[in-house]
Structures are given as C-alpha cells and as structure tokens.
XYZ file of C-alpha atoms in Angstrom:
663
model
C -13.480 34.708 -16.189
C -13.799 30.949 -15.924
C -16.144 28.666 -14.052
C -15.183 26.900 -10.814
C -15.091 23.112 -10.653
C -12.715 21.504 -8.134
C -13.258 22.030 -4.418
C -9.505 22.314 -3.800
C -7.766 24.802 -6.105
C -4.425 25.769 -4.713
C -0.712 26.295 -4.648
C 1.953 25.414 -2.129
C 4.605 27.895 -0.996
C 7.828 26.649 0.603
C 9.382 29.372 2.796
C 11.984 27.121 4.447
C 14.649 26.993 1.743
C 14.311 30.745 1.144
C 12.291 32.972 3.440
C 9.591 35.219 1.976
C 8.512 38.362 3.885
C 4.814 38.812 4.772
C 4.158 41.615 2.252
C 5.348 39.361 -0.602
C 3.138 36.505 0.567
C 0.196 38.906 0.426
C 1.109 39.684 -3.193
C 0.943 35.980 -4.052
C -2.376 35.670 -2.247
C -3.699 38.565 -4.365
C -2.582 36.708 -7.487
C -4.216 33.498 -6.263
C -7.502 35.366 -5.798
C -7.333 36.696 -9.373
C -6.970 33.084 -10.552
C -9.912 31.947 -8.387
C -7.703 29.721 -6.233
C -8.958 28.999 -2.744
C -6.065 27.246 -0.960
C -2.510 28.179 -0.037
C -0.551 25.298 1.442
C 2.136 26.990 3.561
C 5.209 24.794 4.000
C 6.547 26.241 7.275
C 9.056 23.692 8.594
C 11.817 21.678 6.988
C 15.476 20.722 7.318
C 16.584 24.194 6.204
C 14.450 26.283 8.549
C 11.611 26.458 11.080
C 9.548 29.524 10.134
C 6.628 29.676 12.613
C 6.872 31.145 16.107
C 5.795 28.686 18.806
C 5.413 30.400 22.176
C 6.092 27.298 24.285
C 9.279 26.415 22.399
C 11.178 29.628 21.579
C 14.339 27.808 20.435
C 12.489 26.602 17.340
C 12.881 30.076 15.867
C 15.900 31.257 17.868
C 17.974 28.352 16.522
C 15.851 26.558 13.932
C 15.075 29.643 11.838
C 18.698 30.741 11.448
C 21.407 29.436 9.159
C 24.525 30.758 7.502
C 25.554 30.601 3.853
C 23.538 28.058 1.889
C 24.319 26.147 -1.277
C 21.326 25.276 -3.434
C 22.902 26.013 -6.818
C 22.066 29.042 -8.925
C 20.968 31.234 -6.005
C 22.797 33.730 -3.753
C 24.532 31.969 -0.889
C 23.628 34.524 1.783
C 20.162 35.874 0.892
C 16.931 34.969 2.695
C 18.454 32.077 4.603
C 17.046 33.157 7.982
C 13.761 34.489 9.272
C 10.414 33.468 10.754
C 6.847 34.676 11.096
C 5.693 35.981 14.453
C 2.325 34.960 15.744
C 0.993 38.424 14.954
C 2.297 38.296 11.377
C 0.631 34.913 10.882
C -2.690 36.211 12.213
C -2.439 39.161 9.830
C -1.720 36.926 6.809
C -4.495 34.518 7.797
C -7.002 37.394 8.018
C -5.798 38.773 4.691
C -6.241 35.380 2.999
C -9.644 34.898 4.565
C -10.855 38.211 3.163
C -9.794 36.954 -0.291
C -11.674 33.668 0.155
C -8.480 31.627 0.561
C -7.859 29.001 3.230
C -4.280 28.539 4.440
C -3.134 24.989 5.157
C -0.106 25.054 7.491
C 2.408 22.228 7.161
C 4.473 20.976 10.094
C 6.714 18.156 8.806
C 6.569 14.876 10.769
C 8.617 12.711 11.245
C 11.254 13.603 8.632
C 12.563 16.886 7.257
C 13.130 17.661 10.945
C 16.728 18.898 11.009
C 15.813 22.476 11.986
C 13.493 21.225 14.756
C 16.206 18.938 16.127
C 18.859 21.650 15.906
C 16.714 23.526 18.428
C 15.708 20.547 20.595
C 18.199 17.719 19.947
C 16.841 15.551 22.781
C 13.826 14.842 20.528
C 16.098 13.045 18.066
C 17.282 9.452 18.093
C 20.153 8.036 20.084
C 23.119 6.630 18.172
C 23.392 3.283 19.854
C 23.047 3.194 23.646
C 25.143 6.268 24.426
C 25.962 8.085 21.191
C 24.225 11.064 19.571
C 23.840 12.334 16.027
C 24.956 15.806 15.006
C 21.829 17.988 14.765
C 22.018 21.155 12.660
C 19.974 23.325 10.334
C 20.853 22.078 6.865
C 22.382 24.459 4.319
C 21.712 22.592 1.075
C 18.930 20.828 -0.775
C 18.299 17.130 -0.570
C 16.804 14.553 1.744
C 18.370 14.075 5.159
C 18.186 11.308 7.789
C 17.069 13.618 10.634
C 13.796 12.200 12.030
C 12.122 12.914 15.346
C 12.480 9.920 17.629
C 9.280 7.888 17.539
C 10.379 5.836 20.552
C 10.114 8.620 23.123
C 6.820 9.696 24.708
C 8.088 13.271 25.020
C 8.227 13.505 21.189
C 4.473 13.040 20.917
C 3.871 15.502 23.752
C 6.061 18.080 22.008
C 4.278 17.655 18.685
C 0.879 18.009 20.323
C 2.011 21.223 22.006
C 3.175 22.600 18.654
C -0.079 21.638 16.936
C -2.106 23.247 19.709
C -0.565 26.582 18.770
C -0.737 25.917 15.032
C -4.460 25.133 15.129
C -5.077 28.232 17.214
C -3.297 30.387 14.621
C -4.901 28.731 11.575
C -8.695 28.430 12.045
C -9.166 26.368 8.884
C -10.375 22.754 8.380
C -7.031 21.053 7.592
C -3.450 20.728 8.837
C -0.683 19.141 6.756
C 1.844 16.976 8.633
C 4.050 15.868 5.727
C 5.181 12.273 6.164
C 7.268 12.250 2.969
C 10.873 11.234 2.354
C 11.397 9.931 5.892
C 14.644 7.967 5.628
C 14.687 5.302 8.334
C 18.496 5.159 8.657
C 18.523 6.441 12.255
C 15.399 4.597 13.391
C 17.012 1.267 12.419
C 19.858 2.088 14.820
C 17.923 3.802 17.614
C 17.385 1.676 20.762
C 14.299 3.715 21.699
C 12.632 3.263 18.300
C 13.510 -0.431 18.202
C 12.128 -0.933 21.707
C 8.891 0.812 20.697
C 8.580 -1.468 17.645
C 8.989 -4.561 19.837
C 6.679 -3.400 22.620
C 3.832 -2.458 20.270
C 4.115 -5.564 18.090
C 5.000 -3.603 14.951
C 6.792 -5.233 12.032
C 8.916 -2.411 10.651
C 9.995 1.209 10.805
C 7.276 2.008 8.252
C 4.745 0.699 10.770
C 6.344 2.895 13.418
C 5.932 5.980 11.234
C 2.318 5.087 10.544
C 1.657 4.670 14.270
C 3.086 8.124 15.038
C 1.139 9.806 12.237
C -2.058 8.015 13.233
C -1.619 9.335 16.772
C -1.191 12.868 15.430
C -4.141 12.431 13.070
C -6.374 11.273 15.938
C -5.271 14.266 17.997
C -6.113 16.680 15.169
C -9.427 14.912 14.552
C -10.255 15.601 18.187
C -9.819 19.279 17.349
C -12.151 18.947 14.373
C -9.363 19.032 11.802
C -8.596 16.875 8.780
C -5.001 15.690 8.446
C -3.240 15.956 5.079
C -0.187 13.811 4.313
C 1.970 13.210 1.254
C 1.181 9.896 -0.435
C 4.454 8.333 0.829
C 2.593 7.613 4.069
C 0.359 5.021 2.371
C 3.360 2.685 2.083
C 2.767 1.981 5.776
C -0.831 0.870 5.244
C -4.343 2.294 4.788
C -5.512 5.485 6.502
C -8.855 6.417 8.078
C -11.319 8.911 6.630
C -10.044 11.939 8.542
C -6.854 11.821 6.453
C -6.440 13.423 3.025
C -3.632 12.215 0.758
C -1.623 14.559 -1.440
C -0.435 12.540 -4.430
C 2.904 13.800 -5.705
C 5.039 10.879 -6.904
C 4.856 7.088 -7.110
C 2.683 4.848 -4.959
C -0.338 5.075 -7.234
C -1.544 1.574 -6.369
C -1.663 2.515 -2.680
C -3.428 5.790 -3.536
C -5.987 3.903 -5.610
C -6.651 1.510 -2.711
C -7.087 4.515 -0.403
C -9.615 6.038 -2.820
C -11.520 2.767 -3.133
C -11.937 2.827 0.644
C -13.483 6.301 0.419
C -10.320 8.358 0.836
C -9.952 11.742 -0.826
C -6.926 12.943 -2.765
C -5.269 16.205 -3.814
C -3.305 15.965 -7.067
C 0.194 17.440 -7.171
C 1.820 15.209 -9.796
C 5.496 16.063 -10.203
C 5.266 15.681 -13.983
C 2.503 18.268 -14.402
C 2.151 20.577 -11.404
C 5.574 21.121 -9.778
C 6.143 24.758 -10.675
C 9.697 24.998 -9.341
C 10.653 22.759 -12.295
C 11.941 24.475 -15.403
C 9.633 25.226 -18.338
C 11.519 22.617 -20.369
C 9.969 19.994 -18.079
C 6.554 21.545 -17.493
C 5.326 24.274 -19.816
C 1.809 25.615 -20.316
C 1.148 23.090 -23.083
C 2.132 20.229 -20.748
C -0.406 21.426 -18.165
C -3.039 21.778 -20.886
C -2.422 18.180 -22.023
C -2.573 16.710 -18.513
C -5.729 14.588 -18.112
C -8.209 16.064 -15.670
C -8.634 12.578 -14.204
C -5.472 10.474 -13.937
C -5.611 6.948 -15.325
C -5.463 5.330 -11.893
C -8.527 7.292 -10.684
C -10.929 6.616 -13.568
C -14.422 6.056 -12.197
C -13.579 7.676 -8.861
C -13.525 11.325 -9.911
C -15.444 12.375 -6.800
C -12.563 11.191 -4.626
C -10.267 13.844 -6.151
C -10.641 17.091 -4.223
C -8.641 19.048 -6.759
C -5.195 20.175 -7.814
C -2.405 21.935 -5.957
C 0.761 23.301 -7.581
C 3.834 23.200 -5.311
C 6.584 25.809 -5.440
C 9.724 24.606 -3.671
C 12.237 27.408 -3.226
C 15.761 25.961 -3.256
C 16.503 28.108 -6.303
C 13.943 30.867 -5.697
C 15.259 33.734 -3.571
C 13.027 36.624 -4.671
C 9.390 37.423 -5.350
C 10.269 38.169 -8.970
C 11.728 34.710 -9.486
C 8.759 33.118 -7.701
C 6.374 34.974 -10.053
C 8.401 33.886 -13.105
C 8.087 30.235 -12.006
C 4.423 30.448 -10.985
C 2.927 32.445 -13.826
C 1.431 31.734 -16.276
C 1.583 28.060 -15.277
C -0.600 28.592 -12.215
C -3.110 30.358 -14.447
C -3.007 27.357 -16.803
C -3.562 24.952 -13.910
C -6.491 27.078 -12.722
C -8.060 26.883 -16.177
C -7.440 23.141 -16.306
C -9.218 22.750 -12.966
C -12.266 24.532 -14.353
C -13.203 21.527 -16.451
C -13.772 23.417 -19.692
C -12.836 21.357 -22.742
C -11.077 23.976 -24.853
C -8.985 23.829 -28.032
C -5.317 24.647 -27.388
C -5.399 28.070 -29.034
C -8.491 29.084 -27.072
C -6.889 27.813 -23.869
C -3.724 29.768 -24.629
C -5.685 32.990 -25.231
C -7.516 32.545 -21.939
C -4.172 32.091 -20.157
C -2.984 35.305 -21.821
C -6.042 37.167 -20.582
C -5.570 35.898 -17.027
C -1.886 36.747 -17.125
C -2.620 40.314 -18.216
C -5.244 40.733 -15.485
C -2.887 39.339 -12.894
C -0.032 41.660 -13.893
C -2.360 44.679 -13.920
C -3.699 43.960 -10.421
C -0.535 42.758 -8.683
C 2.440 43.916 -10.756
C 3.720 40.326 -10.824
C 5.194 39.306 -14.160
C 5.407 35.729 -15.370
C 7.583 33.928 -17.891
C 7.563 35.122 -21.533
C 5.262 33.534 -24.073
C 8.050 31.750 -25.957
C 8.339 29.390 -22.964
C 4.685 28.386 -22.947
C 4.962 25.722 -25.669
C 8.617 24.783 -26.080
C 9.919 22.761 -29.006
C 11.793 19.553 -28.058
C 15.255 20.979 -28.686
C 14.669 24.098 -26.590
C 13.042 22.040 -23.834
C 16.023 19.679 -23.714
C 18.415 22.627 -23.465
C 16.328 24.076 -20.634
C 16.403 20.789 -18.744
C 20.180 20.540 -19.141
C 20.560 24.098 -17.873
C 18.420 23.229 -14.849
C 20.645 20.258 -13.982
C 23.780 22.346 -14.424
C 22.304 24.932 -12.064
C 21.439 22.345 -9.422
C 25.002 21.019 -9.502
C 26.689 24.398 -9.841
C 29.365 25.834 -7.579
C 29.578 24.638 -4.008
C 26.148 23.029 -4.325
C 27.590 20.118 -6.313
C 29.331 18.465 -3.366
C 26.254 18.799 -1.167
C 23.921 17.454 -3.859
C 26.070 14.396 -4.469
C 26.406 13.723 -0.750
C 22.672 13.899 -0.110
C 21.910 11.676 -3.101
C 24.306 9.112 -1.631
C 22.421 9.281 1.684
C 19.134 8.597 -0.108
C 20.738 5.688 -1.995
C 22.152 4.320 1.250
C 18.727 4.254 2.879
C 17.247 2.606 -0.235
C 20.011 -0.026 -0.160
C 19.373 -0.857 3.489
C 15.659 -1.119 2.782
C 16.316 -3.375 -0.226
C 18.712 -5.564 1.783
C 16.099 -6.133 4.462
C 13.391 -6.892 1.911
C 15.735 -9.611 0.622
C 15.947 -11.126 4.091
C 19.596 -10.232 4.736
C 20.454 -10.261 8.436
C 19.897 -6.797 9.931
C 23.158 -6.772 11.906
C 25.106 -7.358 8.691
C 23.078 -4.692 6.876
C 23.714 -2.106 9.611
C 27.415 -2.971 9.663
C 27.595 -2.265 5.936
C 25.482 0.875 6.219
C 27.708 2.235 8.978
C 30.746 1.648 6.790
C 29.212 3.569 3.878
C 27.936 6.326 6.199
C 31.488 6.877 7.460
C 32.687 7.146 3.867
C 29.934 9.674 2.984
C 30.838 11.795 6.015
C 34.544 11.714 5.190
C 35.345 9.612 8.266
C 37.483 6.510 8.565
C 35.511 3.371 7.782
C 35.913 0.199 9.896
C 39.023 -1.846 9.064
C 37.159 -5.108 8.485
C 33.426 -5.313 7.944
C 33.503 -8.740 6.199
C 32.472 -7.119 2.921
C 29.249 -5.642 4.350
C 30.206 -2.198 3.056
C 30.823 -3.635 -0.414
C 27.394 -5.283 -0.294
C 25.640 -2.015 0.591
C 27.545 -0.040 -2.054
C 26.472 -2.550 -4.695
C 22.868 -2.436 -3.494
C 22.986 1.374 -3.667
C 23.900 1.150 -7.346
C 21.281 -1.532 -7.955
C 18.536 0.481 -6.186
C 19.423 3.602 -8.177
C 19.265 1.588 -11.392
C 15.829 0.283 -10.402
C 14.547 3.799 -9.725
C 16.186 5.763 -12.526
C 18.125 3.453 -14.817
C 17.975 0.343 -16.950
C 15.993 -1.681 -14.384
C 13.184 0.873 -14.141
C 10.620 -0.959 -16.293
C 11.581 -4.575 -15.615
C 8.793 -6.601 -13.909
C 8.971 -6.588 -10.122
C 9.080 -10.390 -9.861
C 12.173 -10.647 -12.064
C 13.814 -7.723 -10.260
C 13.348 -9.313 -6.832
C 14.301 -12.814 -7.987
C 17.492 -11.435 -9.507
C 18.337 -9.420 -6.391
C 18.114 -12.591 -4.315
C 21.613 -13.325 -5.568
C 22.871 -11.069 -2.757
C 21.580 -13.097 0.210
C 22.628 -16.227 -1.692
C 26.201 -14.941 -1.948
C 26.203 -14.212 1.795
C 24.933 -17.726 2.505
C 27.650 -19.195 0.264
C 30.267 -17.178 2.172
C 28.826 -18.410 5.495
C 28.945 -21.992 4.237
C 32.635 -21.663 3.373
C 33.926 -19.399 6.169
C 31.454 -20.025 8.970
C 30.362 -16.362 9.222
C 28.401 -13.833 7.203
C 30.425 -12.074 4.546
C 30.296 -10.762 1.008
C 33.075 -11.101 -1.553
C 31.479 -10.616 -4.988
C 33.170 -7.311 -5.696
C 32.193 -6.828 -9.336
C 28.628 -8.101 -9.325
C 26.893 -4.753 -9.841
C 28.700 -4.208 -13.127
C 26.198 -6.766 -14.442
C 23.245 -5.369 -12.530
C 23.451 -1.636 -13.166
C 22.786 -2.020 -16.881
C 20.139 -4.739 -16.492
C 22.286 -7.344 -18.221
C 21.603 -10.343 -15.974
C 18.233 -11.745 -14.846
C 17.080 -14.605 -12.630
C 14.109 -16.286 -14.283
C 13.010 -19.491 -12.615
C 15.920 -21.826 -11.951
C 18.503 -20.071 -14.141
C 20.160 -16.703 -14.581
C 20.513 -15.198 -18.047
C 23.325 -12.757 -18.831
C 23.474 -10.763 -22.072
C 27.038 -10.508 -23.378
C 27.679 -8.290 -26.405
C 31.166 -9.416 -27.312
C 33.153 -12.518 -26.546
C 35.881 -14.662 -28.029
C 33.364 -16.155 -30.439
C 32.600 -12.683 -31.830
C 28.851 -12.806 -31.354
C 26.022 -11.911 -28.987
C 25.270 -14.642 -26.494
C 23.017 -15.113 -23.507
C 25.082 -16.823 -20.859
C 23.285 -19.264 -18.577
C 24.324 -19.283 -14.914
C 23.297 -22.040 -12.532
C 22.753 -20.500 -9.075
C 23.726 -22.589 -6.076
C 20.057 -22.949 -5.084
C 18.891 -24.035 -8.561
C 17.162 -27.383 -8.875
C 18.315 -29.329 -11.906
C 14.911 -30.818 -12.598
C 14.089 -30.982 -16.303
C 10.564 -29.598 -16.017
C 11.690 -26.640 -13.924
C 14.634 -25.882 -16.216
C 12.448 -26.018 -19.327
C 9.864 -23.755 -17.666
C 12.685 -21.306 -17.014
C 13.697 -21.372 -20.671
C 10.131 -20.709 -21.837
C 9.655 -17.830 -19.408
C 13.014 -16.369 -20.390
C 12.164 -16.592 -24.087
C 8.927 -14.659 -23.487
C 10.792 -12.097 -21.367
C 13.477 -11.429 -23.970
C 10.962 -11.215 -26.814
C 9.016 -8.591 -24.837
C 11.798 -6.491 -23.314
C 14.890 -7.216 -25.429
C 13.630 -8.511 -28.812
C 17.026 -8.008 -30.419
C 18.345 -10.700 -28.041
C 15.479 -13.164 -28.490
C 17.337 -15.451 -30.886
C 20.831 -15.106 -29.418
C 22.504 -18.462 -28.627
C 22.239 -19.660 -25.007
C 25.636 -20.698 -23.727
C 26.954 -21.901 -20.393
C 30.398 -22.122 -18.812
C 30.385 -24.245 -15.663
C 31.994 -27.098 -13.768
C 28.648 -28.855 -14.273
C 29.557 -29.296 -17.962
C 32.974 -30.804 -17.303
C 33.442 -34.106 -19.203
C 35.306 -35.423 -16.158
C 32.006 -35.714 -14.297
C 31.072 -38.680 -16.495
C 33.741 -40.624 -14.615
C 32.465 -39.532 -11.217
C 28.674 -39.659 -11.464
C 26.310 -42.594 -12.046
C 24.515 -42.829 -15.357
C 21.197 -40.987 -15.226
C 22.292 -38.423 -12.608
C 20.684 -34.991 -12.908
C 24.010 -33.332 -13.668
C 24.730 -35.665 -16.569
C 21.192 -35.166 -17.897
C 21.828 -31.416 -17.642
C 24.976 -31.841 -19.743
C 23.041 -33.662 -22.451
C 21.247 -30.444 -23.453
C 24.540 -28.823 -24.543
C 27.055 -29.217 -27.343
C 30.535 -28.532 -25.963
C 32.371 -25.490 -27.305
C 35.460 -25.633 -25.115
C 36.899 -27.650 -22.225
C 38.652 -25.954 -19.298
C 40.651 -28.703 -17.555
C 42.467 -26.383 -15.128
C 39.332 -24.760 -13.738
C 38.838 -25.441 -10.006
C 35.431 -23.792 -9.423
C 34.032 -27.196 -8.421
C 35.897 -26.824 -5.132
C 33.342 -24.250 -4.009
C 30.226 -26.119 -5.086
C 31.264 -29.640 -4.128
C 33.485 -28.999 -1.071
C 32.422 -25.410 -0.129
C 35.968 -24.084 -0.497
C 35.702 -20.440 -1.571
C 38.196 -18.883 -3.970
C 39.900 -17.045 -1.129
C 40.540 -20.340 0.696
C 42.230 -22.249 -2.107
C 45.818 -21.051 -1.774
C 47.788 -23.701 0.063
C 44.741 -25.961 0.281
C 45.471 -29.441 1.695
C 43.339 -31.736 -0.442
C 43.658 -34.484 2.152
C 41.487 -32.462 4.525
C 38.522 -32.154 2.170
C 35.282 -33.767 3.357
C 34.051 -37.146 2.055
C 30.370 -36.977 3.027
C 28.958 -37.745 -0.443
C 29.954 -40.169 -3.172
C 30.828 -37.231 -5.450
C 33.081 -35.743 -2.784
C 34.816 -39.084 -2.243
C 35.416 -39.723 -5.952
C 36.472 -36.142 -6.768
C 38.837 -36.004 -3.796
C 40.454 -39.269 -4.837
C 40.882 -37.952 -8.373
C 42.513 -34.718 -7.125
C 44.869 -36.633 -4.852
C 46.122 -38.266 -8.052
C 46.894 -34.823 -9.515
C 43.852 -34.311 -11.728
C 41.477 -31.342 -11.519
C 37.706 -31.535 -11.948
C 37.805 -28.839 -14.637
C 34.907 -27.095 -16.374
C 33.578 -26.625 -19.893
C 31.640 -24.197 -22.075
C 28.699 -25.378 -24.111
C 25.853 -24.138 -26.273
C 22.294 -25.116 -25.434
C 20.919 -27.165 -28.325
C 18.188 -29.326 -26.795
C 15.576 -29.211 -24.110
C 16.582 -30.482 -20.690
C-alpha cells in the first residue's frame, strides 16, 4: 500500500474513437480502486462519436453514435465504431464508481471536436458564407477537424444548456469537463453569424468568441454548483474565473502559470509523461518515475496543483486487453508518483511490481511486460518508429495526412492574421488550399493567395516541429513579416494585393534566413566562392542609417554565436543593386546608399542586373517584358537620372560585395 497525497488522482478514458461496453468500464474502475485513484474523466463526445443518451435530443445517439468503417491505423476497421450508453447504464456505472470511492467527470466537448454532434443537428453548425453549408458527418479517422458549433447563434447556447441539464442530472459530482481544446477557427472566420456576434459584442477575435461561449457555459454550470474543467488551450483567450479548473496537457505554460498566480487550480496531464496511449518507447515506467512532482513552471505554487490525470485516447485501442496493456503498469507508476514518496528507482520498481500483481489478481487485467518498463535508447527508438508506422498504416495514411494539412492550414491563417495581412486575402488563400485538400478544383486566379498560405503552412509547421522551434519569438515574428512586405510590394507595383515569391519557404523551412533589426541574414553552405557565407539582404522597409545597421550587425553576431556558433565567423556578403558602382554617377556624395556601399569590398559586378527597376520605379519582375522606359516615373532625382541613363541603353546593374567595415 502507499500513502495518498494529491486530491485529484485519476485517469481519462476516451470511448469515442472506440466504444467500450459498460462491463469493461467497471473492470477499469476496479483497477483504479486498487491503485487508490479517485477520478475517472469520461470523454463521451468527439468528432468520431457521441456516446451519451440525451433524452431531449435523440438524434445525438441515433446519428452521432454510429459510423461505418474507420481508419485509425493498426486497429480493426469495423470493430467498436458504434454504440452509446443509455441513461440507465450511466446511472449504473456512476453508482458502481461511487461505491469504489471514484468520482466520474463527464466531458462534453465545446466548441470543437463537434462533428458527431453536428452530424445529428447540422443547423447548430456554421453557415458557409451567406447561403452555403458545410458537410457535417461523423468522422472516421483520427486528427483534428474544423467542425465547431456556431457561436453566433442563440439556439447553440440553448442546446448546450439543455444537454448539460441532463448531464449534471446523470453525474452528481462536483465537476463537468467541457473541453475547449484544438478548436480550429477555420469556419468561424468565414461564418456570417460568428462574425456578426464578434462585431456586436465588441470582441477582437475568434479566440475571444470561444472564450465568451465557454464563459457562458461555465457561469451556467456554476449556477448548478459545478466547477468547469477545460483543457489549457482555453487560456489563450484570456484569464478564467475561479470556478474553472485547467487541465494542462501541452504548451501554453506561461498562460497556465498566470492562471495559477491568480488563484487558479490545475490538473497535470503532460503529454510527455502521462499520455498512456503513447508507446512505451516514448513514456515508460522509468520516464514516469523521473518526472518531477512539481513542474518547473509551478515551483512555489504546489498548492495550486490538484493532482495528476493520465489520459487514454483510443484511436488504436479497440479492446479491453489492449487498454490494460497501455494503462498498466504505467498507471500504477503514476499513482505511486502522486503519493509523494521519495523512493530509489529499484524500490519504486518493486512497488510497481507489487501493485501490478495485486491488480492482476483482483481484476484479471494484465499490463505490459517488465522489459518495457525501462527501455534502452535503441529499443525505445524502434518502438517510436513502429508507433509512427502504425499511425500511418493502411488506409489511415491518407486520412492522417489530410487532417494534418487541415491543422496546418488553420495555423497558417492564424499566423497570416497575426502578421497583419488583410483578412479577405487570407481567406481567399485558405479557400484555395481547402479546395486542394478536399480534392476539389481550386479557383483559377487567386492572385497568389493560395501560394502565400501554402508557404505559411510550411513555415508554421517548421516553427512548431522543425528547425524554427527554438528560435526566439521576436526573431521569428520579425522574419515572418517578410510576407506582408511582399504583398505590399506587389500592391505597389500592380495596384492590388498579390503574392509572387514562389520559392521563399525553401529558405524558411530550415531556418536559414533571419530578420534581425534592419537586415536579413541568410546562411548559404555552398556558393561559387566555395565557402560558407552569410548573405545580407536589404528589405524594402530597411532604413539605411548607420547606427541602426550597426546595431543589427551586433545583434546578429550575438544571435549566431548563441544559436549557430559554427557560422559566427562566416563572411558577411551582399548582392544588391544598392552596391552597383553605377550609383556613384547618379547619387550625390554623402548619400546614405553610397555610405552603405563604403562598408563593402566588391567581389563581382553584375552590369546586366535590372532589379533596381522594382526598388526605384516599382516595376515588378513580371512587368518588365516589353517595358517602355519612356513611361517610367520621374518623381525623384534618382528616378530622373536612372531613367535618362537607361534611355541611353545602359542598365543600373548590381554588384556583390563582402562586408569589411562598419557602416
């Protein structure tokens, strides 16, 4: 036996991806009691199924609980895809749990993960423009989907209150979970009802709209004497009042810390330590043992942590036996960790063994073999590879890739708006990519908006998973501002928004180019000079003021020495029309451009280069064929002199140089 420490000691069971009959749930509750757990978080609604009978809305189970063959990878395509719990079955399970000293926390997902709900009652979803509608269906694969309840319709709130009336009657416990995670705002950005609600209520964004809806639900539950639990994603919309509890699962730790500092309480479900649907190569018993009882971000606020909960998502779990294999002995290890005893590893392991034996004797449930409890790096890596191969196996592969593209699309639209890109242009590009994802014909001409969004999808993925992951936020955002700058440059040349930098992300995906102060710095491994170089780019909004340029160089030097030390001493080179020797004939002595040139030793002249046309006369590359030089503007002295020179048959040219002196 072990002592009890945390108030909240639990596990979460997802029955939406694969249904679990009542007698098997009772078996897991028995096991939880052996481990001295006191909470079961019951994930009852999601995109892949609505599993709780609601008397007022029978279609939720008639339509929302049923689906055909499903493709999650590594699981049978036809087993346990359909089913729901009657009100009587729920009462029976609730009473059974109560007798064991276990509270059940029901979860009704709001506003996302709502595909099954909307398949039953599509009028609660968003409109597609003024007259269109989205296809609403129970999903048959894993992933994150754009189906959200419409937050612009009053009837949505009325419906949710009706559902929660029945849920709170069935579950006489202190808390209700309403989700709030992974709510892609793709449809809300396009929904006239949601956009009208944002305007009428003075909100700033779709995140604010989600927060408003969840606050309304939280207030309603508080009126029933219930606490409201949400996933920590919700904190991105702003702080929450005291009747909310946050379940921390991934990211957003700064927001969670702020919530705790304001008195908020938190349940820990860190993906890296407590997600028991993950393979043992990612989370084994030793990993749980080594997890700090108090995470770094919560030091000094231990009392704000209610406890730990271990989720079990069931995309690839279609039997009680597989569920037991995933849960045990890791749930036993988490239970021991929650106890607060400071034990040596071998003692901890023996205690886990004892609990595992007791659990198997009392329930018949058998966990994973002992060789998986503390995996060596090579075996763990092989297990992780096998997990990925399973996720992308068979027919599941196409679905997985499609849903990951949808998530990237939403992230790209969000990034575009954070950069200040016009929403109409963003939605035009998003619609183009959406058509491509759905296998439909994309618009003939979207002025490059689709290209923009595709590049931002790659950039956002690189920020989340790839080479950009650990780069400081300020440098990331400053570098990404190239995208609205390119649109502005297109507008300046063509008179309308557009995007024509088709290869830009090849530099961004690998974190090879950075905006630091006034200049951009691009790492190039090989060039005609046979050496590493850091190429300097002069953005169109750069100010060629010596102090600002030198500040940029100092900041860049510190950045490279910290993040890319092998590049710290690489030569800084520049290829630009600004270095063209011809400019000495066209500009007065002491001009900023000529002072800029003075910092470089020339490596090469490029007399035929005509890039100056864009920066001096705003003639984009796509406008130069057949250009009548006589029609170029003469509003500045440089324009007048350069135009006269070109009328005589000379080009402004460009040059490459190596930075040798301060500006």
